[in-house]
mmCIF file of C-alpha atoms in Angstrom:
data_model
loop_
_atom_site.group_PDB
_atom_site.id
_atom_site.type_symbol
_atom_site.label_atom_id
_atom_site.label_comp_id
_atom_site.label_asym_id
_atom_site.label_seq_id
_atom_site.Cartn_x
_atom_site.Cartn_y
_atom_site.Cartn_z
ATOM 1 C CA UNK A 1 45.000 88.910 1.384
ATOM 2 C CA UNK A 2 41.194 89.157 2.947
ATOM 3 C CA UNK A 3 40.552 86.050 1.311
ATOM 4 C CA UNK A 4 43.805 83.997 2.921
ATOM 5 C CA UNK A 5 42.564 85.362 6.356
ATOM 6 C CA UNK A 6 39.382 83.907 6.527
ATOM 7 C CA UNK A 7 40.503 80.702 5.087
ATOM 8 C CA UNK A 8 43.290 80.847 8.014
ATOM 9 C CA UNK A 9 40.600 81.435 10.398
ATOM 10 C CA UNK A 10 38.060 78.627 9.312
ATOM 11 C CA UNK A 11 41.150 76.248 9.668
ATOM 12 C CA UNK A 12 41.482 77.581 13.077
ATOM 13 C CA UNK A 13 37.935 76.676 14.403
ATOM 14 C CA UNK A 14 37.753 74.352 17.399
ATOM 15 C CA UNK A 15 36.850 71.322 15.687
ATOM 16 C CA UNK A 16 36.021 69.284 18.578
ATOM 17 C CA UNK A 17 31.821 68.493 19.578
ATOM 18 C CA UNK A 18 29.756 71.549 21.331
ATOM 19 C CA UNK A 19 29.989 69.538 24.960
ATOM 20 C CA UNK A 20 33.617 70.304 25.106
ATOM 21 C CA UNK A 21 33.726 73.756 23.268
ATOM 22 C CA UNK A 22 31.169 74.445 26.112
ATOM 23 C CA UNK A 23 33.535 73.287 28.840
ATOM 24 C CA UNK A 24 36.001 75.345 27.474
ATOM 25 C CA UNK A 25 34.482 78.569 27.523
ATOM 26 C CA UNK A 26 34.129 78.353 31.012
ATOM 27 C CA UNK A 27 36.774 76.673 33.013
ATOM 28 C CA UNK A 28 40.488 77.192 32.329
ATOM 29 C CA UNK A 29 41.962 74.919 29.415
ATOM 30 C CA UNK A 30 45.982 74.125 28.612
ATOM 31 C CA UNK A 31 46.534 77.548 26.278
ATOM 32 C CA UNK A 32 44.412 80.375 27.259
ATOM 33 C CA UNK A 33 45.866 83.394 27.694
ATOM 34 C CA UNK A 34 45.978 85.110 31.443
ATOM 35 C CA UNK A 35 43.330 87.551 30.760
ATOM 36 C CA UNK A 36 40.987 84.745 29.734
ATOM 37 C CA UNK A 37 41.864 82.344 32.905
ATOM 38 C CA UNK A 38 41.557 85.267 35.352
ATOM 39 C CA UNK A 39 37.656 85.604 33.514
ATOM 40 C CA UNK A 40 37.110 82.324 33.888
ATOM 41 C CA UNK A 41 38.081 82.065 37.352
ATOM 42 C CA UNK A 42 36.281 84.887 38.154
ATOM 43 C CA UNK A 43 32.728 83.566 36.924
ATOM 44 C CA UNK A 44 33.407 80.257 38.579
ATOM 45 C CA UNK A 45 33.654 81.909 41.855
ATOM 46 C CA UNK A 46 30.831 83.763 41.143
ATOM 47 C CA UNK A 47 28.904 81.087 40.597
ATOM 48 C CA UNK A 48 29.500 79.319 43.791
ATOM 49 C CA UNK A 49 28.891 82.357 45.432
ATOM 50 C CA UNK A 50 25.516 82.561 44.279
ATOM 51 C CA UNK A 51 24.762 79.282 44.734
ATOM 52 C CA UNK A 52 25.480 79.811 48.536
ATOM 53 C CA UNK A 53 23.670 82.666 48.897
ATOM 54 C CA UNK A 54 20.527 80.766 47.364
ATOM 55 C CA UNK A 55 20.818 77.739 49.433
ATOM 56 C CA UNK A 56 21.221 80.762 52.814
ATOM 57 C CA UNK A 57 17.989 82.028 51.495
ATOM 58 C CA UNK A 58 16.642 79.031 51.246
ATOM 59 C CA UNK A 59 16.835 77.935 54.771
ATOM 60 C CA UNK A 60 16.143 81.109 55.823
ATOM 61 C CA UNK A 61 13.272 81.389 54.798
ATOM 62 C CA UNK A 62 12.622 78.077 55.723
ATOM 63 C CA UNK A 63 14.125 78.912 59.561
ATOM 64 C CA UNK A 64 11.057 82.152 59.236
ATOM 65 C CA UNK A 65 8.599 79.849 57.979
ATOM 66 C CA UNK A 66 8.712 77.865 60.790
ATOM 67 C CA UNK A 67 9.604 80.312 63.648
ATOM 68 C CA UNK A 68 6.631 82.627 62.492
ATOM 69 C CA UNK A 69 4.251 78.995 62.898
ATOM 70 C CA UNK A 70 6.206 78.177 66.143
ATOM 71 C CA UNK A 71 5.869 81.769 67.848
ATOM 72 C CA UNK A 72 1.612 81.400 67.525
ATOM 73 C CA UNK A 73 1.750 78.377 68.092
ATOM 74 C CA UNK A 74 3.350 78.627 71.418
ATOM 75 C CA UNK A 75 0.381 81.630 72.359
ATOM 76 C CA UNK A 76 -2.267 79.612 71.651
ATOM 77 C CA UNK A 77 -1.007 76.871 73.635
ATOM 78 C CA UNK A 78 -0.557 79.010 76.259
ATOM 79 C CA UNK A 79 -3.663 81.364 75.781
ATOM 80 C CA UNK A 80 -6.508 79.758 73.797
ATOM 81 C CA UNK A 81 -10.187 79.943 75.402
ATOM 82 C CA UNK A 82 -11.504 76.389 75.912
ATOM 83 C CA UNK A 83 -15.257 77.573 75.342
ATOM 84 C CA UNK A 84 -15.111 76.464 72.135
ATOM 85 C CA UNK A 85 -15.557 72.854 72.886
ATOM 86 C CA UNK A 86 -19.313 72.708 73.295
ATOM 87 C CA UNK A 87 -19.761 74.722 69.440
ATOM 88 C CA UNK A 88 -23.302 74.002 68.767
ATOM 89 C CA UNK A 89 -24.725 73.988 65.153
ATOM 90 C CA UNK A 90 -28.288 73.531 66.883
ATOM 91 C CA UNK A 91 -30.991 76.118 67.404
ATOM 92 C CA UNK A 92 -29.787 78.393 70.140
ATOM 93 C CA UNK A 93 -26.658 78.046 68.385
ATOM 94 C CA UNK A 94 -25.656 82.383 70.173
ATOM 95 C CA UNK A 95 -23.505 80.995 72.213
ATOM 96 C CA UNK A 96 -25.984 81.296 75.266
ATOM 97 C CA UNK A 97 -28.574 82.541 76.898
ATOM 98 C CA UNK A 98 -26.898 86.587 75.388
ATOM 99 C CA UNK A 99 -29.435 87.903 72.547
ATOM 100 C CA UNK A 100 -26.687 90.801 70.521
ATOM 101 C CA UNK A 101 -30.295 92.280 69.323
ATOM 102 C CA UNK A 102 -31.605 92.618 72.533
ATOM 103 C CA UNK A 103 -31.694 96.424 73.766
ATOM 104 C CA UNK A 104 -31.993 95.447 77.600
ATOM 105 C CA UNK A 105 -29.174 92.922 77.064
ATOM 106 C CA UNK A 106 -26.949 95.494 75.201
ATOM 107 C CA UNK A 107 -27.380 97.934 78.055
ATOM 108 C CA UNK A 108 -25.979 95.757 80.449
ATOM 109 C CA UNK A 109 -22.198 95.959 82.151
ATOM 110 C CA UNK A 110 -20.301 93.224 80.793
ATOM 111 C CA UNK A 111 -17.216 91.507 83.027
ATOM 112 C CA UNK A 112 -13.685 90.964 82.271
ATOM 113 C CA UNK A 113 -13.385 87.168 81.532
ATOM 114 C CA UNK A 114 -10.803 84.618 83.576
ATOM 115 C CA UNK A 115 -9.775 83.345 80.110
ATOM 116 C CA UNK A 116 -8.749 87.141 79.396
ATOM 117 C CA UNK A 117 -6.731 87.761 82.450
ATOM 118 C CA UNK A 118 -3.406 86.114 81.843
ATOM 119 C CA UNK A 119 -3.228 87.744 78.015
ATOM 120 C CA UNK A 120 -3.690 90.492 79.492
ATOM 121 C CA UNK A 121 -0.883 90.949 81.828
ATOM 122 C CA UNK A 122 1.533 89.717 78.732
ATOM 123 C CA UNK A 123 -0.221 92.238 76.472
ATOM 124 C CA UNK A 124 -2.740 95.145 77.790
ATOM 125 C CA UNK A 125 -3.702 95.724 74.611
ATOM 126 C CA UNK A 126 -5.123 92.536 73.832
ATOM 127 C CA UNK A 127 -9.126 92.964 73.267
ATOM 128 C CA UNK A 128 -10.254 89.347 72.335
ATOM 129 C CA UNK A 129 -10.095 85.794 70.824
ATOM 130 C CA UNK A 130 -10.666 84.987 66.714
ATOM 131 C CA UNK A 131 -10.788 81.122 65.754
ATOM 132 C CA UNK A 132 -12.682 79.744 62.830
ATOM 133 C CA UNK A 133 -13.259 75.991 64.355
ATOM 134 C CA UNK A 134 -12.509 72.982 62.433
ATOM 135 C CA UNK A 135 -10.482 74.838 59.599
ATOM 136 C CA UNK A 136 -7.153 72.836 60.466
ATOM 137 C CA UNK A 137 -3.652 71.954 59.012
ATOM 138 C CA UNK A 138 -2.550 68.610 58.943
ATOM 139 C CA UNK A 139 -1.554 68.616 62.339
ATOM 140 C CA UNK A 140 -5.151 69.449 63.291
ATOM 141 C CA UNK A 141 -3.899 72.922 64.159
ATOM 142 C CA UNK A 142 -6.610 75.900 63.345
ATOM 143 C CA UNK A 143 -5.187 78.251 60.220
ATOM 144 C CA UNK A 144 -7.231 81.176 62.069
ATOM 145 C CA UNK A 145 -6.554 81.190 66.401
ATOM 146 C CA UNK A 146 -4.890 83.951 67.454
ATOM 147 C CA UNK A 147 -5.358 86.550 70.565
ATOM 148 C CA UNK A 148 -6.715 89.963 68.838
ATOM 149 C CA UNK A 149 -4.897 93.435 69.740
ATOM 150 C CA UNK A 150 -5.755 96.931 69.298
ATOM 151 C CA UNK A 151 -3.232 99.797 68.625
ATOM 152 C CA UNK A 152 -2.965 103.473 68.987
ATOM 153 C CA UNK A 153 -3.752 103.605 65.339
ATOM 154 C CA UNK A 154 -4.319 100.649 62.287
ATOM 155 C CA UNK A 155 -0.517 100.346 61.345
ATOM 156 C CA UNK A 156 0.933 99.901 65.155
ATOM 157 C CA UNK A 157 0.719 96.223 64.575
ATOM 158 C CA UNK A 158 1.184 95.429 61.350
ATOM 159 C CA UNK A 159 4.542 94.083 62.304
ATOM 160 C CA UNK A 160 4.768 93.573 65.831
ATOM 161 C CA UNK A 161 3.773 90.348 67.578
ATOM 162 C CA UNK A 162 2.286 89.878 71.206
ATOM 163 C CA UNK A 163 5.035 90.818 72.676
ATOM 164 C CA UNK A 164 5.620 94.127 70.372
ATOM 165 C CA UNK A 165 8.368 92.308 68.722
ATOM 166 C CA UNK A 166 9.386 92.852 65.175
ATOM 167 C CA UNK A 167 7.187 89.942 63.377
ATOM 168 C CA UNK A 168 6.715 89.771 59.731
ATOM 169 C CA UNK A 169 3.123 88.364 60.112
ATOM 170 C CA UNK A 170 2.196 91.099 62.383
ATOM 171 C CA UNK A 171 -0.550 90.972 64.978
ATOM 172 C CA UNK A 172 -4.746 90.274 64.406
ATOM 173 C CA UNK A 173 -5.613 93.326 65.260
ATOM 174 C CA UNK A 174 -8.756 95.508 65.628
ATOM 175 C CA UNK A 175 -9.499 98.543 64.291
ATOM 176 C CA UNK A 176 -8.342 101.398 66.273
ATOM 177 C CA UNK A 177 -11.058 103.635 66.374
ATOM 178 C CA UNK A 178 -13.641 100.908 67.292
ATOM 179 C CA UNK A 179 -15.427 100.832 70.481
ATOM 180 C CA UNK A 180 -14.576 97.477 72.866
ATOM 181 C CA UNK A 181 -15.091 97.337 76.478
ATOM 182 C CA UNK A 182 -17.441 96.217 79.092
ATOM 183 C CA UNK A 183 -19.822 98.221 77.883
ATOM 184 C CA UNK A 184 -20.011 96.318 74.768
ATOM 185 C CA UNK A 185 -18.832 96.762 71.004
ATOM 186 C CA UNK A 186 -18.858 98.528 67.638
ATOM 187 C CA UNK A 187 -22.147 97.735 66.187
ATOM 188 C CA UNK A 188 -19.378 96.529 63.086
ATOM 189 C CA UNK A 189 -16.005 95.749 64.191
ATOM 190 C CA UNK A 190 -12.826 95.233 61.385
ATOM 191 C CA UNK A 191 -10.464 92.885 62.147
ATOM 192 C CA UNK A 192 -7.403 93.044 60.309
ATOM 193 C CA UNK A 193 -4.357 90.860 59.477
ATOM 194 C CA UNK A 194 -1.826 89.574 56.580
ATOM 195 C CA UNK A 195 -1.914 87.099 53.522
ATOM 196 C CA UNK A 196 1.265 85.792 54.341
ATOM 197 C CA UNK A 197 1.248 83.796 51.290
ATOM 198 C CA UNK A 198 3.754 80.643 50.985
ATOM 199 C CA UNK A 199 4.301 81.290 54.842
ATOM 200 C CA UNK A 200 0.549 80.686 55.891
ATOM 201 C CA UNK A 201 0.154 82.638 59.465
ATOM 202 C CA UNK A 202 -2.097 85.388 60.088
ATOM 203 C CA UNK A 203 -4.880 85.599 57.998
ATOM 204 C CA UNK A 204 -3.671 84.231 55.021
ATOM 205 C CA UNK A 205 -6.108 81.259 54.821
ATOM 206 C CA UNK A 206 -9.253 83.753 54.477
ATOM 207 C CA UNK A 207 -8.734 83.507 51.055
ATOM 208 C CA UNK A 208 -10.186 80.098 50.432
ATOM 209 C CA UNK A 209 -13.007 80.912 51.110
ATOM 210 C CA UNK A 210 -12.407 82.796 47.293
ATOM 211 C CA UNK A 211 -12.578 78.979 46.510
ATOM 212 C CA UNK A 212 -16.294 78.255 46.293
ATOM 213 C CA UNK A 213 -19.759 77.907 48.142
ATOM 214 C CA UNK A 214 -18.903 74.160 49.338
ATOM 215 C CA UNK A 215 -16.541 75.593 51.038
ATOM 216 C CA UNK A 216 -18.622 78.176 52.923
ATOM 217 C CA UNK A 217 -20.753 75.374 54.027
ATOM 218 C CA UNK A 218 -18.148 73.361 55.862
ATOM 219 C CA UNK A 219 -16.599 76.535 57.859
ATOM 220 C CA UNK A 220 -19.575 78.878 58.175
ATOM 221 C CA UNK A 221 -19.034 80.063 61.347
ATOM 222 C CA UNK A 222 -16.445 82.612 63.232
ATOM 223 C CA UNK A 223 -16.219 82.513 66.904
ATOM 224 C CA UNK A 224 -14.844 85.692 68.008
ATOM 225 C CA UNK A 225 -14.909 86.870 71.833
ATOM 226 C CA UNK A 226 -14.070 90.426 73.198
ATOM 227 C CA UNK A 227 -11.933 90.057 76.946
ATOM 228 C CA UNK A 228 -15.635 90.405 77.930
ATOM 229 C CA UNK A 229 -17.031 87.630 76.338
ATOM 230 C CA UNK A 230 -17.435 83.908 75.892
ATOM 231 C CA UNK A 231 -18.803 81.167 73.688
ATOM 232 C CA UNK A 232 -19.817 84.175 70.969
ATOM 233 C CA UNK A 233 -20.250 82.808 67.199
ATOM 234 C CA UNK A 234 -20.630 84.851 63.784
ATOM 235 C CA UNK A 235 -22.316 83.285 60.769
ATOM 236 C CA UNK A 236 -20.735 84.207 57.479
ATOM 237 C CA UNK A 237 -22.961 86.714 55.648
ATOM 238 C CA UNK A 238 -20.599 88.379 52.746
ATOM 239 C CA UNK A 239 -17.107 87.473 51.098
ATOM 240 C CA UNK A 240 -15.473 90.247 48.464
ATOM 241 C CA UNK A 241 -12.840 91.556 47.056
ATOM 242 C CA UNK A 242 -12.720 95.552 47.039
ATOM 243 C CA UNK A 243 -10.772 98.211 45.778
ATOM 244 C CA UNK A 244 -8.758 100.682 48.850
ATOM 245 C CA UNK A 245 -8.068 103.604 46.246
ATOM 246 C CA UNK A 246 -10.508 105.043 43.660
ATOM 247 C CA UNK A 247 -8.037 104.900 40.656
ATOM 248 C CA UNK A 248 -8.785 101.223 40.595
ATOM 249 C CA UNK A 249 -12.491 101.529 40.205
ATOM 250 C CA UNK A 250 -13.036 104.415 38.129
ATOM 251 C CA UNK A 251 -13.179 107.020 40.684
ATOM 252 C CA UNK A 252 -15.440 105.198 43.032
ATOM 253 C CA UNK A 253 -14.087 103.861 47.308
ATOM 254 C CA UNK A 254 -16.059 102.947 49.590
ATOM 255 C CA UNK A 255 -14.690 103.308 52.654
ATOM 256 C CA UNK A 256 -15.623 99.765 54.121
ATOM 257 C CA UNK A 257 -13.131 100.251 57.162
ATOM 258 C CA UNK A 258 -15.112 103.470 58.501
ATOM 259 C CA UNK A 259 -18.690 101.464 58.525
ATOM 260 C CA UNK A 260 -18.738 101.302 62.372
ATOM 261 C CA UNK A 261 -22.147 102.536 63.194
ATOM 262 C CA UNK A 262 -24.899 101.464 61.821
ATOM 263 C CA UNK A 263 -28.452 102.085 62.786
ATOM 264 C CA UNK A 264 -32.013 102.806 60.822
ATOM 265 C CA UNK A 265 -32.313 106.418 61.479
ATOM 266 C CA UNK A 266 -29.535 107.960 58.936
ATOM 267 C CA UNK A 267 -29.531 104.911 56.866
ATOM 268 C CA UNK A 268 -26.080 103.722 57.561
ATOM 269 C CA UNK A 269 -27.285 100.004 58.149
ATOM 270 C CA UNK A 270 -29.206 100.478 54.638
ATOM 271 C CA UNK A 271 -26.185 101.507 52.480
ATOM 272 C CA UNK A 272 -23.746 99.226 54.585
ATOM 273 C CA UNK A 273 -25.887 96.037 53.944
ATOM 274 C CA UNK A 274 -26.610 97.034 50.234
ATOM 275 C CA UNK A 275 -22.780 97.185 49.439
ATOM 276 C CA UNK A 276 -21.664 94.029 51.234
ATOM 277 C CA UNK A 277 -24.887 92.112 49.412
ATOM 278 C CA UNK A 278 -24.343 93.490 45.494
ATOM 279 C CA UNK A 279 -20.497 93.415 46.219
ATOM 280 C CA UNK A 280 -20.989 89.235 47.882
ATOM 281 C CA UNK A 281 -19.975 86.326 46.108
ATOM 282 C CA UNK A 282 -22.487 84.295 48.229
ATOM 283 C CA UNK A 283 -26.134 84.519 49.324
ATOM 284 C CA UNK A 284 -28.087 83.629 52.276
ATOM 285 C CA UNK A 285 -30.877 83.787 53.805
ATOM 286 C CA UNK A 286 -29.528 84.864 56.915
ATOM 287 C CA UNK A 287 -31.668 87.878 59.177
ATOM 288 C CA UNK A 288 -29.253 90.792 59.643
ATOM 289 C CA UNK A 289 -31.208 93.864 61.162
ATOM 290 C CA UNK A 290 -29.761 96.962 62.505
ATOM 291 C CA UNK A 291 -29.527 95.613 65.750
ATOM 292 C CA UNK A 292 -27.251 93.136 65.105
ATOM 293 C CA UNK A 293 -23.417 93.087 66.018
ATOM 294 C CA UNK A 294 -21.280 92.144 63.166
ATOM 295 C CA UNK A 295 -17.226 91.690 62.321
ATOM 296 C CA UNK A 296 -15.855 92.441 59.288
ATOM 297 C CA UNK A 297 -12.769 90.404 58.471
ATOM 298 C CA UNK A 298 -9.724 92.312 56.471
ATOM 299 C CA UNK A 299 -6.523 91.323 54.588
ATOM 300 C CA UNK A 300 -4.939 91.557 51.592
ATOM 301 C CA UNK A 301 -5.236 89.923 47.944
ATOM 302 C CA UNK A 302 -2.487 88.464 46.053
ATOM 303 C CA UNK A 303 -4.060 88.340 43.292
ATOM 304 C CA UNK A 304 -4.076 92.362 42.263
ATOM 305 C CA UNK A 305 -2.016 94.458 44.799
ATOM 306 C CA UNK A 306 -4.135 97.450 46.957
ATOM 307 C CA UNK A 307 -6.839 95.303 46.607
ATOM 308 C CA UNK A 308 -8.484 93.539 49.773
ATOM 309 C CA UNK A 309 -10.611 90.098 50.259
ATOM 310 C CA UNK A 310 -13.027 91.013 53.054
ATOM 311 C CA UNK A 311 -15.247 88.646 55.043
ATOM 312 C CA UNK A 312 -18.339 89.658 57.005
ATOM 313 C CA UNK A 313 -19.930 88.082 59.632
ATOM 314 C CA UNK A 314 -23.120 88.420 61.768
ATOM 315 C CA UNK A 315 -22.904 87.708 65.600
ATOM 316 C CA UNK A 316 -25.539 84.884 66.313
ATOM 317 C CA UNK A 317 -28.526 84.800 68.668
ATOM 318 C CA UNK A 318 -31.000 82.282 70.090
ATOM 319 C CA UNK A 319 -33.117 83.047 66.867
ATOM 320 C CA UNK A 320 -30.566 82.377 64.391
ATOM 321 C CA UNK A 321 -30.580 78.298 63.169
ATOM 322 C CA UNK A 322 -27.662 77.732 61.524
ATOM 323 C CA UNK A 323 -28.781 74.658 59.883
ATOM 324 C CA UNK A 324 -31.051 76.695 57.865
ATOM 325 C CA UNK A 325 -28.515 78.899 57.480
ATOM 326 C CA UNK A 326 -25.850 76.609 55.766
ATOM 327 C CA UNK A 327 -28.559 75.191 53.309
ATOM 328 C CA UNK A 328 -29.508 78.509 52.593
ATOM 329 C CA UNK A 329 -25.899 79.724 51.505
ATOM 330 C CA UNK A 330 -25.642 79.797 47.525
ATOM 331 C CA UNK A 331 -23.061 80.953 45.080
ATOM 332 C CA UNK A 332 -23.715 84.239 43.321
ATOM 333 C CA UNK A 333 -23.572 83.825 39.323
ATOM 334 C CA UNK A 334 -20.470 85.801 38.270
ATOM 335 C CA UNK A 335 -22.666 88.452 36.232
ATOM 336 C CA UNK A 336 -24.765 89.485 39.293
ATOM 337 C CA UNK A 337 -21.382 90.496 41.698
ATOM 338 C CA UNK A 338 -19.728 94.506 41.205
ATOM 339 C CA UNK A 339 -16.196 93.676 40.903
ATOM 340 C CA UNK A 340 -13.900 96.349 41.070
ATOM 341 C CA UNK A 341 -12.852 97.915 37.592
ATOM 342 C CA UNK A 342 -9.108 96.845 38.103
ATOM 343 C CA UNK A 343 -10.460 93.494 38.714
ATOM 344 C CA UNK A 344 -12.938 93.354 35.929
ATOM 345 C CA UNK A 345 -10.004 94.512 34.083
ATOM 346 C CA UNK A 346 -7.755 91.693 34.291
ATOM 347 C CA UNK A 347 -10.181 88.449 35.107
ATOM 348 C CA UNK A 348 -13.375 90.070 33.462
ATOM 349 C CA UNK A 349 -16.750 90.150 35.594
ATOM 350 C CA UNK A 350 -15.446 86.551 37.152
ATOM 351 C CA UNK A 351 -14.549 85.433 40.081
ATOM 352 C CA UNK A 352 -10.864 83.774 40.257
ATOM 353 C CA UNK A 353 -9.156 81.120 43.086
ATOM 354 C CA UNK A 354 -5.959 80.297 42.167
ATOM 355 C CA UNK A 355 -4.838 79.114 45.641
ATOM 356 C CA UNK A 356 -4.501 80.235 49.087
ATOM 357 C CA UNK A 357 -0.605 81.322 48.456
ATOM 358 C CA UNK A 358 -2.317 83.855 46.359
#
């Protein structure tokens, strides 16, 4: 009896090719019984269903791509210093006739500037300009421009946009227990802001320069202006990735965020410069002295999450050539640069650019 039941069931078989078997199995065919129809029907709706909902999340995501661009892009239209026109790559490349390092210069009153005013009455927390120059998009737009804010606290505007909006790129914004007002600035200022990945905005393009010294040459410099300022320029002294809990390198954090002031005395400026030079995946032979007025440049990796890619920069003044300071810049062999232990984990002592969506 078992054996005439599997010969009735081989006779059975669907002889016809695997193409049409296929169809079968999923759309509704002359003989299936109502159970099997109603399954059928039910994972054809399904599917068109999901292929909806993929081509909605498509565009938009393609609708926030390009509202996120067009929102910025309408502020610095509206906003954007014009100082910038004149950048000099000569001697007294500072900006002007300001010296940072000079005490009787530091202890002067500094004034609100006109380029300032009408940011100001759309935002009152706006405290300055950012713009690395030349560094464009296809449309010969800058990838970094954007008016810098400064909250109550650091997470205020993480996702709030000039107008304290909901924005998913969030604000530039500077650290909020810095010091920036007429009087002058934190001797080292953060600046913080997204990888945005895919989408671009914020500060997302910060990580090419992960990409390579050649790079570093052809956008060295930072111009970065409080509300009291014009025509200021940074020079590129330190790019690296660092850990922002201790599990990820054995135990050890340092806390590059609270570095605000620096000076000779306690040794701050000592064990500040020491950890953005053995940390650095370039070298220079820039001057940086305790005197000096420097931004550090914060946002996140892609590469390993809680991690951050961090760029320093050191305000410029009449002595400063930046000439000599572009030939001077050099890449760091891997072995020489401390890499986080959750980094040396995964990529080795090595240092990794896979792309600036990353």
């Amino acid at each position: 009896m078992a054996m005439s039941n599997e010969t009735a069931n081989l006779t059975e078989r669907d002889s016809s090719n695997f193409f049409l078997r296929f169809v079968k199995y999923f759309i509704p065919w002359k003989g299936d019984k109502s159970n099997e129809i109603l399954r059928k029907i039910v994972f054809m709706g399904s599917i068109v269903l999901f292929s909806m909902s993929i081509d909605q999340l498509s565009d938009y995501l393609g609708a926030s791509k390009e509202e996120q661009r067009s929102y910025i892009q309408d502020v610095v239209v509206k906003y954007e210093p014009q100082f910038d026109s004149n950048v000099s790559y000569g001697m007294e490349a500072g900006g002007d006739e300001y010296d940072a390092a000079n005490p009787e210069a530091a202890g002067q009153k500094l004034s609100l500037q006109d380029w300032a005013k009408p940011l100001l009455k759309r935002n009152k927390d706006v405290v300055g300009w950012i713009k690395i120059p030349g560094f464009t998009d296809y449309s010969g737009e800058e990838y970094i421009n954007f008016p810098v804010v400064q909250g109550e606290d650091n997470e205020e505007y993480l996702y709030l946009n000039l107008d304290r909006e909901y924005y998913e790129s969030g604000s530039i914004f500077a650290d909020a227990w810095s010091v920036l007002d007429e009087n002058g600035q934190t001797d080292n200022l953060t600046i913080f802001g997204h990888h945005m990945g895919y989408v671009g905005t914020s500060f997302t393009h910060l990580s090419e320069y992960e990409q390579g010294v050649d790079f570093l040459k052809k956008y060295p410099i930072i111009e970065f202006n409080s509300i009291y300022e014009s025509g200021r320029k940074y020079a590129i002294v330190s790019c690296f990735i660092i850990n922002t809990k201790e599990k990820d390198d054995g135990g050890d954090l340092w806390k590059y965020v609270g570095c605000r002031d620096l000076n000779e005395e306690d040794g701050s400026f000592a064990d500040w410069y020491d950890q953005i030079s053995k940390r650095s995946w370039y070298t220079s032979d820039i001057e940086c002295t305790a005197d000096d007025k420097y931004i550090t440049l914060s946002t996140c990796s892609k590469l390993l999450s809680d991690l951050r890619w961090v760029v320093v920069a050191k305000k410029l003044t009449p002595r400063d050539n930046i000439d000599l300071i572009i030939k001077s810049y050099k890449e760091k062999p891997d072995k020489d640069v401390y890499f986080p232990k959750y980094w040396r984990d995964l990529y080795g002592n090595n240092k990794i650019y896979k792309g600036w969506e990353y």
